[in-house]
Coordinates of C-alpha atoms and ligand atoms in Angstrom, one line a residue:
X1 CA 0.9 0.2 -0.2
X2 CA 1.4 3.4 -0.9
X3 CA 0.1 6.7 0.1
X4 CA -1.8 8.2 -3.2
X5 CA -0.8 11.3 -5.0
X6 CA -3.7 13.7 -3.5
X7 CA -5.9 14.7 -6.6
X8 CA -6.9 18.4 -7.3
X9 CA -9.1 20.5 -4.7
X10 CA -11.1 20.0 -7.8
X11 CA -14.0 17.3 -8.8
X12 CA -15.4 15.4 -11.3
X13 CA -18.3 15.4 -9.5
X14 CA -18.2 19.8 -9.2
X15 CA -17.5 19.1 -13.1
X16 CA -20.5 16.9 -14.3
X17 CA -23.2 19.1 -12.1
X18 CA -21.5 22.4 -13.5
X19 CA -21.9 21.3 -16.7
X20 CA -25.8 19.7 -16.1
X21 CA -26.2 22.9 -14.9
X22 CA -24.7 25.1 -18.1
X23 CA -26.7 22.9 -20.3
X24 CA -30.0 23.5 -18.9
X25 CA -29.9 19.3 -18.3
X26 CA -31.1 20.0 -14.3
X27 CA -32.1 23.4 -12.8
X28 CA -31.1 22.6 -9.3
X29 CA -28.5 21.1 -7.5
X30 CA -30.3 18.7 -4.3
X31 CA -27.8 15.9 -2.5
X32 CA -28.3 14.2 0.5
X33 CA -26.6 12.3 2.9
X34 CA -28.6 9.4 3.8
X35 CA -26.4 7.7 7.0
X36 CA -28.3 4.2 8.2
X37 CA -28.4 5.5 11.9
X38 CA -26.7 1.0 13.0
X39 CA -23.3 3.3 14.6
X40 CA -22.0 6.6 15.3
X41 CA -19.9 8.6 12.4
X42 CA -16.2 7.9 10.8
X43 CA -14.0 10.1 9.0
X44 CA -15.2 8.2 6.0
X45 CA -18.7 9.4 6.4
X46 CA -17.4 13.3 6.8
X47 CA -16.1 12.3 3.6
X48 CA -19.2 11.5 2.3
X49 CA -21.5 14.9 3.7
X50 CA -18.9 17.1 3.1
X51 CA -19.0 16.4 -0.2
X52 CA -22.8 16.7 -0.5
X53 CA -23.3 19.2 1.9
X54 CA -20.6 21.5 -0.2
X55 CA -21.9 21.0 -3.4
X56 CA -24.9 21.7 -2.6
X57 CA -23.3 24.7 -0.8
X58 CA -21.7 25.9 -4.0
X59 CA -23.7 24.9 -5.9
X60 CA -26.6 27.0 -4.6
X61 CA -28.8 24.7 -3.6
X62 CA -29.9 22.0 -0.8
X63 CA -29.0 18.8 0.3
X64 CA -30.7 17.3 2.9
X65 CA -30.0 14.4 5.5
X66 CA -31.9 11.3 5.3
X67 CA -31.9 8.6 7.6
X68 CA -31.9 5.8 5.5
X69 CA -33.7 3.5 8.3
X70 CA -34.9 0.3 7.2
X71 CA -33.8 -2.6 9.6
X72 CA -35.4 -2.0 12.8
X73 CA -32.8 -4.4 14.2
X74 CA -30.3 -2.7 14.1
X75 CA -30.8 0.8 13.8
X76 CA -31.5 2.8 17.1
X77 CA -32.3 6.5 18.3
X78 CA -29.4 7.2 20.3
X79 CA -27.4 7.3 16.5
X80 CA -30.0 9.4 14.7
X81 CA -29.2 12.2 17.8
X82 CA -25.8 11.1 17.7
X83 CA -25.0 11.7 13.8
X84 CA -27.4 14.8 13.9
X85 CA -25.0 16.4 16.3
X86 CA -21.4 14.9 14.7
X87 CA -23.1 17.2 10.9
X88 CA -23.7 20.2 12.4
X89 CA -20.5 20.0 14.1
X90 CA -18.8 19.8 11.3
X91 CA -21.1 22.9 10.5
X92 CA -23.5 22.2 8.6
X93 CA -26.9 22.8 8.0
X94 CA -30.1 20.5 6.8
X95 CA -32.6 23.5 7.3
X96 CA -35.8 21.6 7.3
X97 CA -34.3 19.1 5.1
X98 CA -34.5 16.0 7.7
X99 CA -35.7 12.8 5.7
X100 CA -36.3 9.1 7.4
X101 CA -37.1 6.2 4.8
X102 CA -39.3 4.7 7.6
X103 CA -41.9 7.5 7.2
X104 CA -42.0 6.8 3.4
X105 CA -43.1 2.9 4.5
X106 CA -46.5 3.9 3.4
X107 CA -46.2 4.7 0.4
X108 CA -43.1 1.9 -1.1
X109 CA -46.4 -0.1 0.2
X110 CA -48.5 1.4 -2.1
X111 CA -45.4 1.3 -5.1
X112 CA -44.9 -2.3 -4.1
X113 CA -48.4 -3.2 -4.8
X114 CA -48.0 -2.0 -7.8
X115 CA -45.5 -3.7 -9.3
X116 CA -47.1 -6.8 -8.1
X117 CA -50.0 -5.2 -9.8
X118 CA -47.7 -5.3 -13.3
X119 CA -47.0 -8.7 -12.9
X120 CA -43.5 -6.8 -11.9
X121 CA -42.9 -8.7 -8.7
X122 CA -43.8 -11.9 -6.8
X123 CA -44.0 -13.1 -3.4
X124 CA -41.0 -16.4 -3.2
X125 CA -41.2 -19.0 -0.6
X126 CA -38.4 -20.7 -0.9
X127 CA -36.2 -21.4 2.1
X128 CA -33.4 -19.1 2.2
X129 CA -30.3 -21.8 1.6
X130 CA -32.9 -22.4 -1.9
X131 CA -32.8 -18.9 -2.3
X132 CA -29.4 -18.5 -2.6
X133 CA -28.7 -21.5 -4.0
X134 CA -30.9 -20.7 -7.1
X135 CA -29.5 -17.3 -7.2
X136 CA -26.1 -18.5 -9.8
X137 CA -23.0 -17.1 -9.2
X138 CA -21.0 -14.8 -11.5
X139 CA -20.3 -17.2 -14.3
X140 CA -23.8 -19.2 -14.0
X141 CA -27.1 -18.4 -14.4
X142 CA -29.9 -18.7 -11.8
X143 CA -32.2 -20.9 -11.7
X144 CA -36.5 -19.9 -11.6
X145 CA -37.7 -20.2 -8.0
X146 CA -40.7 -22.1 -8.7
X147 CA -42.9 -19.5 -7.7
X148 CA -42.0 -17.4 -9.9
X149 CA -45.5 -17.1 -11.9
X150 CA -48.1 -17.2 -9.1
X151 CA -50.5 -15.3 -10.0
X152 CA -51.1 -10.8 -9.6
X153 CA -54.1 -12.0 -7.6
X154 CA -52.1 -14.8 -5.3
X155 CA -48.6 -13.0 -4.9
X156 CA -51.5 -10.1 -3.5
X157 CA -53.1 -12.0 -1.2
X158 CA -50.0 -13.3 0.4
X159 CA -48.5 -9.9 0.5
X160 CA -51.1 -8.8 2.0
X161 CA -51.0 -11.4 4.6
X162 CA -47.4 -10.8 4.8
X163 CA -47.8 -7.9 6.1
X164 CA -51.2 -8.5 8.4
X165 CA -49.2 -10.4 10.6
X166 CA -50.1 -14.0 9.0
X167 CA -46.6 -15.9 8.6
X168 CA -43.7 -15.9 10.9
X169 CA -40.0 -14.2 9.9
X170 CA -38.3 -16.0 7.0
X171 CA -41.8 -18.0 5.3
X172 CA -41.5 -15.4 2.0
X173 CA -40.5 -13.2 0.6
X174 CA -41.0 -10.8 -1.8
X175 CA -39.0 -9.6 -5.0
X176 CA -38.5 -7.7 -8.0
X177 CA -39.0 -9.6 -11.5
X178 CA -36.7 -9.3 -13.8
X179 CA -34.2 -11.7 -15.2
X180 CA -32.7 -14.5 -12.7
X181 CA -29.9 -14.5 -15.8
X182 CA -28.8 -11.3 -15.9
X183 CA -24.9 -11.4 -14.9
X184 CA -25.6 -8.2 -13.0
X185 CA -26.3 -10.1 -9.9
X186 CA -28.3 -7.2 -8.3
X187 CA -30.8 -8.0 -10.8
X188 CA -31.6 -11.7 -10.6
X189 CA -35.1 -10.9 -8.5
X190 CA -33.9 -8.8 -5.7
X191 CA -35.8 -9.0 -2.6
X192 CA -37.8 -5.9 -1.9
X193 CA -39.8 -7.0 1.7
X194 CA -38.5 -8.9 4.1
X195 CA -40.8 -10.5 6.7
X196 CA -39.5 -9.1 10.3
X197 CA -41.1 -9.7 14.0
X198 CA -39.0 -6.7 14.8
X199 CA -40.1 -2.9 16.8
X200 CA -38.9 -0.1 14.8
X201 CA -36.9 3.1 16.9
X202 CA -40.0 5.0 14.6
X203 CA -43.0 2.9 14.1
X204 CA -43.1 1.3 16.8
X205 CA -45.2 -2.0 15.9
X206 CA -46.9 -0.9 13.2
X207 CA -44.9 -3.0 10.1
X208 CA -44.4 -6.7 10.7
X209 CA -42.5 -6.7 7.0
X210 CA -39.4 -4.0 5.8
X211 CA -38.8 -2.6 2.4
X212 CA -34.9 -3.9 2.3
X213 CA -32.6 -0.7 1.2
X214 CA -32.3 -1.4 -2.7
X215 CA -36.6 -1.4 -3.0
X216 CA -35.7 2.2 -0.8
X217 CA -32.9 4.1 -0.6
X218 CA -33.3 5.0 -4.9
X219 CA -36.9 5.3 -3.9
X220 CA -36.5 8.1 -1.0
X221 CA -34.2 10.2 -3.2
X222 CA -36.9 10.5 -5.5
X223 CA -39.8 11.3 -3.2
X224 CA -36.9 14.5 -2.9
X225 CA -36.4 15.2 -5.7
X226 CA -32.4 14.3 -5.4
X227 CA -31.6 15.7 -8.3
X228 CA -27.8 13.8 -7.5
X229 CA -27.8 10.6 -5.5
X230 CA -23.9 10.4 -4.4
X231 CA -22.7 7.8 -3.1
X232 CA -19.4 5.2 -2.9
X233 CA -18.5 2.9 -5.5
X234 CA -20.1 -0.5 -4.4
X235 CA -23.4 0.8 -5.0
X236 CA -22.8 1.2 -8.9
X237 CA -23.5 -2.2 -9.1
X238 CA -27.1 -1.1 -7.1
X239 CA -27.1 1.7 -10.3
X240 CA -29.8 -0.4 -12.9
X241 CA -31.4 -2.2 -9.9
X242 CA -33.0 1.8 -8.5
X243 CA -33.0 2.5 -11.9
X244 CA -35.0 -0.1 -13.1
X245 CA -36.9 0.3 -9.9
X246 CA -37.4 4.4 -11.1
X247 CA -38.6 3.2 -14.1
X248 CA -41.4 0.9 -13.5
X249 CA -43.1 3.2 -10.9
X250 CA -42.6 6.3 -13.6
X251 CA -41.7 8.4 -11.2
X252 CA -38.7 11.1 -10.3
X253 CA -35.7 9.6 -11.5
X254 CA -32.8 11.5 -9.5
X255 CA -29.2 11.4 -11.7
X256 CA -26.2 9.0 -9.2
X257 CA -22.7 10.4 -9.2
X258 CA -20.4 7.0 -7.8
X259 CA -16.5 8.1 -5.6
X260 CA -13.7 6.2 -4.1
X261 CA -15.0 6.0 -0.4
X262 CA -11.5 6.2 2.2
X263 CA -9.2 4.3 3.5
X264 CA -7.2 6.2 6.0
X265 CA -4.0 4.2 7.3
X266 CA -3.8 3.0 10.6
X267 CA -7.8 2.7 10.2
X268 CA -10.4 0.4 10.4
X269 CA -13.5 2.3 9.1
X270 CA -15.9 -1.2 9.0
X271 CA -18.9 0.0 11.1
X272 CA -18.6 -3.6 12.7
X273 CA -15.5 -3.9 13.5
X274 CA -15.3 -0.1 15.2
X275 CA -18.7 -2.0 16.9
X276 CA -16.5 -5.1 18.1
X277 CA -13.5 -2.5 19.7
X278 CA -16.2 -0.6 21.6
X279 CA -18.3 -4.3 23.2
X280 CA -15.1 -6.4 23.5
X281 CA -13.7 -3.2 25.3
X282 CA -10.5 -2.9 23.5
X283 CA -11.5 1.5 23.1
X284 CA -13.6 2.8 26.1
X285 CA -16.3 3.6 23.4
X286 CA -17.6 5.3 20.5
X287 CA -16.0 8.8 21.6
X288 CA -12.5 7.2 22.9
X289 CA -9.5 9.7 22.0
X290 CA -8.2 7.3 19.6
X291 CA -11.4 6.1 17.6
X292 CA -12.4 7.3 13.9
X293 CA -15.3 7.9 14.7
X294 CA -16.5 12.1 15.1
X295 CA -17.4 11.5 18.5
X296 CA -13.8 10.7 19.1
X297 CA -12.1 13.5 17.3
X298 CA -13.8 15.5 18.9
X299 CA -13.6 14.6 22.4
X300 CA -10.1 13.8 21.3
X301 CA -9.3 17.3 20.3
X302 CA -9.5 17.8 15.9
X303 CA -11.5 20.8 15.4
X304 CA -14.1 20.7 12.7
X305 CA -12.2 22.6 10.4
X306 CA -9.7 20.6 10.4
X307 CA -11.5 17.9 9.6
X308 CA -13.2 19.7 6.8
X309 CA -9.7 20.7 5.0
X310 CA -9.0 17.6 5.3
X311 CA -11.5 16.7 3.4
X312 CA -11.6 19.5 0.8
X313 CA -7.6 18.2 0.2
X314 CA -8.4 14.6 0.2
X315 CA -10.8 15.1 -3.6
X316 CA -12.7 13.3 -5.1
X317 CA -12.3 9.8 -7.5
X318 CA -13.3 7.3 -8.5
X319 CA -9.5 5.4 -8.2
X320 CA -9.7 3.2 -4.6
X321 CA -7.8 5.8 -2.4
X322 CA -5.5 5.2 0.5
X323 CA -4.8 8.5 2.6
X324 CA -1.6 8.4 4.9
X325 CA -3.3 9.6 8.2
X326 CA -0.6 11.9 8.3
X327 CA -2.5 14.1 6.5
X328 CA -5.5 13.7 8.2
X329 CA -2.5 15.1 11.4
X330 CA -0.8 18.3 9.6
X331 CA -4.2 19.1 9.3
X332 CA -5.2 18.9 12.7
X333 CA -1.8 21.0 13.5
X334 CA -2.5 24.0 10.7
X335 CA -5.2 24.2 12.7
X336 CA -4.3 24.6 16.1
X337 CA -1.0 26.5 15.4
X338 CA -3.7 29.2 14.3
X339 CA -5.5 28.3 17.4
X340 CA -4.9 27.6 20.6
X341 CA -3.0 29.4 23.1
X342 CA 0.3 28.5 24.2
X343 CA 1.4 26.9 28.0
X344 CA 3.9 25.8 29.5
X345 CA 3.7 22.0 30.8
X346 CA 6.4 19.5 31.3
X347 CA 5.7 15.6 31.1
X348 CA 9.1 14.2 32.6
X349 CA 10.2 16.5 35.1
X350 CA 13.4 17.6 36.5
X351 CA 14.8 19.6 39.4
X352 CA 16.8 22.9 38.6
X353 CA 17.7 25.2 41.5
X354 CA 18.6 29.3 40.1
X355 CA 21.1 29.6 43.0
X356 CA 21.6 33.2 42.8
X357 CA 17.7 34.2 42.3
X358 CA 15.7 34.6 46.2
X359 CA 14.5 31.4 47.8
X360 CA 11.0 34.1 48.2
X361 CA 11.0 35.8 45.5
X362 CA 8.8 35.6 42.9
X363 CA 8.2 36.7 39.4
X364 CA 5.0 36.9 37.4
X365 CA 6.8 36.9 33.8
X366 CA 4.7 37.5 30.9
X367 CA 4.4 35.3 28.4
X368 CA 2.1 35.3 25.1
X369 CA -0.5 33.6 24.7
X370 CA 0.2 33.1 20.8
X371 CA 3.8 34.4 19.6
X372 CA 2.3 35.0 16.0
X373 CA -1.0 36.8 17.5
X374 CA -0.6 39.8 19.8
X375 CA -3.7 40.4 20.1
X376 CA -4.6 37.2 21.7
X377 CA -2.9 39.2 25.3
X378 CA -0.5 38.1 27.7
X379 CA -0.7 35.6 30.6
X380 CA 1.3 35.6 34.4
X381 CA 3.9 33.1 34.3
X382 CA 5.2 32.9 38.0
X383 CA 9.4 32.0 37.9
X384 CA 10.8 31.6 41.0
X385 CA 14.5 29.9 42.4
X386 CA 12.7 26.1 42.0
X387 CA 11.8 25.1 38.9
X388 CA 11.0 21.5 36.7
X389 CA 12.4 21.2 33.2
X390 CA 12.2 18.3 30.6
X391 CA 14.8 16.2 31.6
X392 CA 15.4 15.3 27.7
X393 CA 16.3 18.8 27.5
X394 CA 18.9 18.2 29.8
X395 CA 21.9 15.9 28.6
X396 CA 25.4 15.2 30.6
X397 CA 27.4 14.4 27.6
X398 CA 25.2 16.4 24.3
X399 CA 26.6 16.3 20.8
X400 CA 27.5 18.4 18.8
X401 CA 24.0 19.7 17.7
X402 CA 21.9 19.5 21.4
X403 CA 21.7 23.1 21.3
X404 CA 19.5 22.4 25.4
X405 CA 20.9 22.0 29.0
X406 CA 24.4 20.9 29.5
X407 CA 27.6 21.4 31.8
X408 CA 28.9 24.6 32.0
X409 CA 26.2 25.7 28.6
X410 CA 23.4 28.3 28.7
X411 CA 20.1 27.6 27.6
X412 CA 17.1 30.3 27.5
X413 CA 13.9 29.1 29.1
X414 CA 10.7 30.4 27.2
X415 CA 9.3 33.6 27.9
X416 CA 12.2 34.1 31.4
X417 CA 15.8 34.1 31.4
X418 CA 18.7 32.4 29.9
X419 CA 20.0 29.7 32.6
X420 CA 23.6 28.3 32.6
X421 CA 24.1 24.9 34.2
X422 CA 26.7 25.4 37.3
X423 CA 26.3 21.4 38.8
X424 CA 24.8 18.6 38.3
X425 CA 24.0 16.3 41.2
X426 CA 23.0 12.5 40.7
X427 CA 21.4 9.6 43.1
X428 CA 23.8 7.3 44.7
X429 CA 22.9 5.5 41.0
X430 CA 24.2 7.6 39.5
X431 CA 21.4 9.3 38.3
X432 CA 20.8 12.6 36.9
X433 CA 18.2 14.4 40.2
X434 CA 18.5 18.4 40.3
X435 CA 21.1 21.2 38.5
X436 CA 22.2 24.4 39.8
X437 CA 22.0 26.8 37.5
X438 CA 22.6 30.6 37.3
X439 CA 20.2 32.8 35.6
X440 CA 21.8 36.0 33.9
X441 CA 18.8 38.1 35.4
X442 CA 20.0 40.8 32.8
X443 CA 18.3 38.9 29.5
X444 CA 14.7 39.3 30.3
X445 CA 13.2 39.8 27.2
X446 CA 16.5 40.7 25.4
X447 CA 19.6 38.9 24.5
X448 CA 23.2 38.3 25.7
X449 CA 25.1 40.8 25.1
X450 CA 28.6 39.1 23.4
X451 CA 27.5 35.5 23.2
X452 CA 24.6 34.3 21.4
X453 CA 22.4 31.6 22.9
X454 CA 20.8 29.4 20.6
X455 CA 18.5 26.9 22.5
X456 CA 15.3 27.9 24.0
X457 CA 14.2 25.1 26.4
X458 CA 10.1 25.0 28.7
X459 CA 10.0 24.8 32.4
X460 CA 7.4 25.0 35.3
X461 CA 8.3 27.2 38.6
X462 CA 8.1 24.2 41.2
X463 CA 6.0 25.6 43.8
X464 CA 3.3 27.2 41.8
X465 CA 2.7 24.6 38.9
X466 CA 0.5 21.8 39.0
X467 CA 0.2 18.0 38.6
X468 CA -2.4 17.1 35.9
X469 CA -3.3 13.9 34.7
X470 CA -2.2 13.5 31.2
X471 CA -3.4 10.7 28.3
X472 CA -0.7 10.8 25.8
X473 CA -2.1 9.5 22.6
X474 CA -0.9 7.5 19.5
X475 CA -3.0 5.8 16.6
X476 CA -5.0 2.8 18.0
X477 CA -3.3 0.0 15.2
X478 CA 0.1 -0.2 14.9
X479 CA 0.5 -1.8 11.0
X480 CA -0.7 0.4 7.7
X481 CA -3.0 -1.4 6.3
X482 CA -4.7 -3.2 9.6
X483 CA -6.9 -5.1 7.7
X484 CA -3.9 -6.7 5.7
X485 CA -3.3 -8.8 9.1
X486 CA -4.8 -12.3 9.4
X487 CA -7.3 -10.9 12.1
X488 CA -7.3 -6.8 12.6
X489 CA -7.5 -6.8 16.4
X490 CA -3.7 -8.6 15.9
X491 CA -2.7 -4.9 14.5
X492 CA -3.6 -3.2 18.0
X493 CA -0.7 -0.6 18.4
X494 CA 0.0 -1.9 22.3
X495 CA 1.1 1.7 23.4
X496 CA -2.1 3.3 21.3
X497 CA -2.2 5.5 24.8
X498 CA 0.2 6.4 27.8
X499 CA -1.6 7.1 31.0
X500 CA 0.6 9.5 32.6
X501 CA 1.1 13.3 34.7
X502 CA 2.2 16.7 34.3
X503 CA 3.6 19.6 36.2
X504 CA 1.6 23.2 34.4
X505 CA 1.3 26.2 34.5
X506 CA -1.7 26.8 38.0
X507 CA -3.8 29.4 35.3
X508 CA -4.3 25.0 33.6
X509 CA -5.9 23.9 36.9
X510 CA -9.3 25.9 35.9
X511 CA -9.0 25.1 32.1
X512 CA -12.8 24.6 30.5
X513 CA -13.5 20.3 28.5
X514 CA -12.8 20.6 24.7
X515 CA -10.5 23.4 25.0
X516 CA -7.0 22.9 23.2
X517 CA -3.5 23.9 24.5
X518 CA 0.0 23.5 22.9
X519 CA 2.2 22.6 25.4
X520 CA 5.3 24.5 24.0
X521 CA 7.6 22.3 22.6
X522 CA 5.5 19.0 23.9
X523 CA 2.4 18.8 21.5
X524 CA -1.8 20.1 21.6
X525 CA -3.0 19.1 24.1
X526 CA -7.4 18.8 24.8
X527 CA -9.0 19.4 28.2
X528 CA -10.8 16.1 28.4
X529 CA -15.1 16.5 27.8
X530 CA -15.2 13.6 30.4
X531 CA -13.0 12.9 32.0
X532 CA -12.4 16.7 33.2
X533 CA -13.7 17.9 36.6
X534 CA -13.6 21.7 38.1
X535 CA -10.3 21.6 39.7
X536 CA -9.9 18.9 38.5
X537 CA -8.0 18.9 34.6
X538 CA -7.7 15.7 32.2
X539 CA -5.6 16.5 29.1
X540 CA -5.6 14.1 26.3
X541 CA -2.6 14.6 23.6
X542 CA -4.2 15.5 20.2
X543 CA -2.0 15.4 17.9
X544 CA 2.1 15.4 18.6
X545 CA 4.0 18.9 16.8
X546 CA 5.6 16.8 14.3
X547 CA 5.1 14.0 12.5
X548 CA 6.6 11.0 14.6
X549 CA 6.0 8.3 12.6
X550 CA 7.7 9.6 9.3
X551 CA 10.6 9.0 10.6
X552 CA 9.9 5.2 11.5
X553 CA 8.8 4.4 8.5
Ligands
ATP601 P1 -22.8 -0.1 6.2 O1 -23.5 0.4 5.5 O2 -22.1 -1.2 5.9 O3 -23.4 0.2 7.9 P2 -21.6 2.6 6.1 O4 -20.5 3.3 6.5 O5 -22.0 2.3 4.4 O6 -21.9 1.3 6.6 P3 -23.9 4.7 6.1 O7 -24.8 4.8 7.1 O8 -24.3 3.6 5.1 O9 -22.9 3.1 6.5 O10 -23.4 4.7 5.3 C1 -23.5 6.8 4.6 C2 -22.6 7.2 3.2 O11 -21.5 7.2 4.1 C3 -23.5 6.5 2.3 O12 -23.5 6.8 1.1 C4 -21.7 5.4 2.5 O13 -21.3 5.6 0.8 C5 -20.9 6.9 2.8 N1 -19.1 6.1 3.2 C6 -19.2 5.2 4.2 N2 -18.1 5.0 4.6 C7 -17.1 5.7 3.2 C8 -16.5 5.9 3.1 N3 -15.2 5.3 4.3 N4 -15.9 6.7 2.5 C9 -16.9 7.8 2.4 N5 -17.8 7.4 2.0 C10 -18.6 6.8 3.3
MG602 MG1 -24.3 1.6 3.6

């Protein structure tokens, strides 16, 4: 698998629509996003609905949100609400155009009867196994059902009885009478209605027969006057079936256009697998910050603008597209670099004592909230004679290019003074436990005279710093394509989260859940919206400052 070349930002669907409008083939643009409410939305869905809502915006049209809720067994209101929230979160608005396939059940039933009356549909009473066996294969034609030539009257009676609940599940189905030898398997007398004695999240117990997705989807689009039914490539083979239903019913014909679904490296997107990750507790829930779901990304601190930027950047094409996860992470960094306030936090503390600074003095230094955006103001950063710096910023025997702290070396404290390491203190095992340093007190906001100090390190004041929980998230899977493993669960990254603590500037203790900060030189961190308590924030690492995986490849 290789990362594909990114296609140009415009896309072939936009081109088709522009031409249609210019040539007068269409007068308006109506699109829709049609999720099944049987799971939470993931980044692949974001690609789909950004495209649909985006096209409606581009052409001053409208985009509907329609729940294709034809399967009562797997669908729930919880998902409906979550999906609405996710679409809104990305900034899209369906206005008055919220629909449900289940709103069309009465109409679909009438259309089924219409097709029976036209001799285009019949009730089949074979078993599921018999139907599977007689369906044929890609190279072999199917065999007609012995029930295929039932009279219209008999079909009408049986279908009515199916509807009235006279039969148990699986005993009869209604099939379209098309062609059992069609090279397109979808046209070999596909099922239209099945018996399901199941409670539906919206229609309750009104129905015990339910339309198949393929008998509902295209007609749903037609009823809503959708001009462009945009869907992923696996529906290309279903298009002739949708067109057949539309033609036989004599109703408005939308134009179906297929595009390639998004595949993202180090990620799985099948709903079944995501559900399994949740149910088997490999993650803490659908909104676990490692999940590729929009609820997960929101909790992790990905800004909606970054996801929209990503969807725009990856483009839309016909060829199978694998996008590297780093493309998404780069969008997140770009956005957060602009929008997040800077703070100082030390994850792996090493004590530093400033020997020439009074032990009882605390100074409040002014530190900008954002170095490139002075309008975002400043905050007070306490400084005292005892500090913590990050262990990684000190080396006893530093190599040439190491510009941070070492014995006898100088470094600038971010937003503070230049300090020099005078003495290294170790414990009985030889581990460095403290550095004695001296500060050049004439270097606040200015360079020292006569020498250059290259390195800048972050720090916190020991007595004012607050300890908070941090969760260092990494990719959920360690393999580029988890589906290549014998079992995708084997590809899980055992180090996808490390729970730890950090010492942070005092103001962070009251940070609002959901706010993201750049911990300078460390990474972007977002206050967890679930596990934080007032005065006790937990910080999720949203993304590292740089792509740490790139060098591993
Ligand atoms: P399933 O049908 O197996 O439950 P699904 O992911 O197709 O899963 P839907 O709710 O049917 O779920 O998806 C809604 C829309 O999102 C569909 O039009 C579908 O084509 C699109 N979609 C789903 N996954 C992706 C993806 N990875 N990339 C782009 N579009 C996607
Ligand atoms: Mg689907």
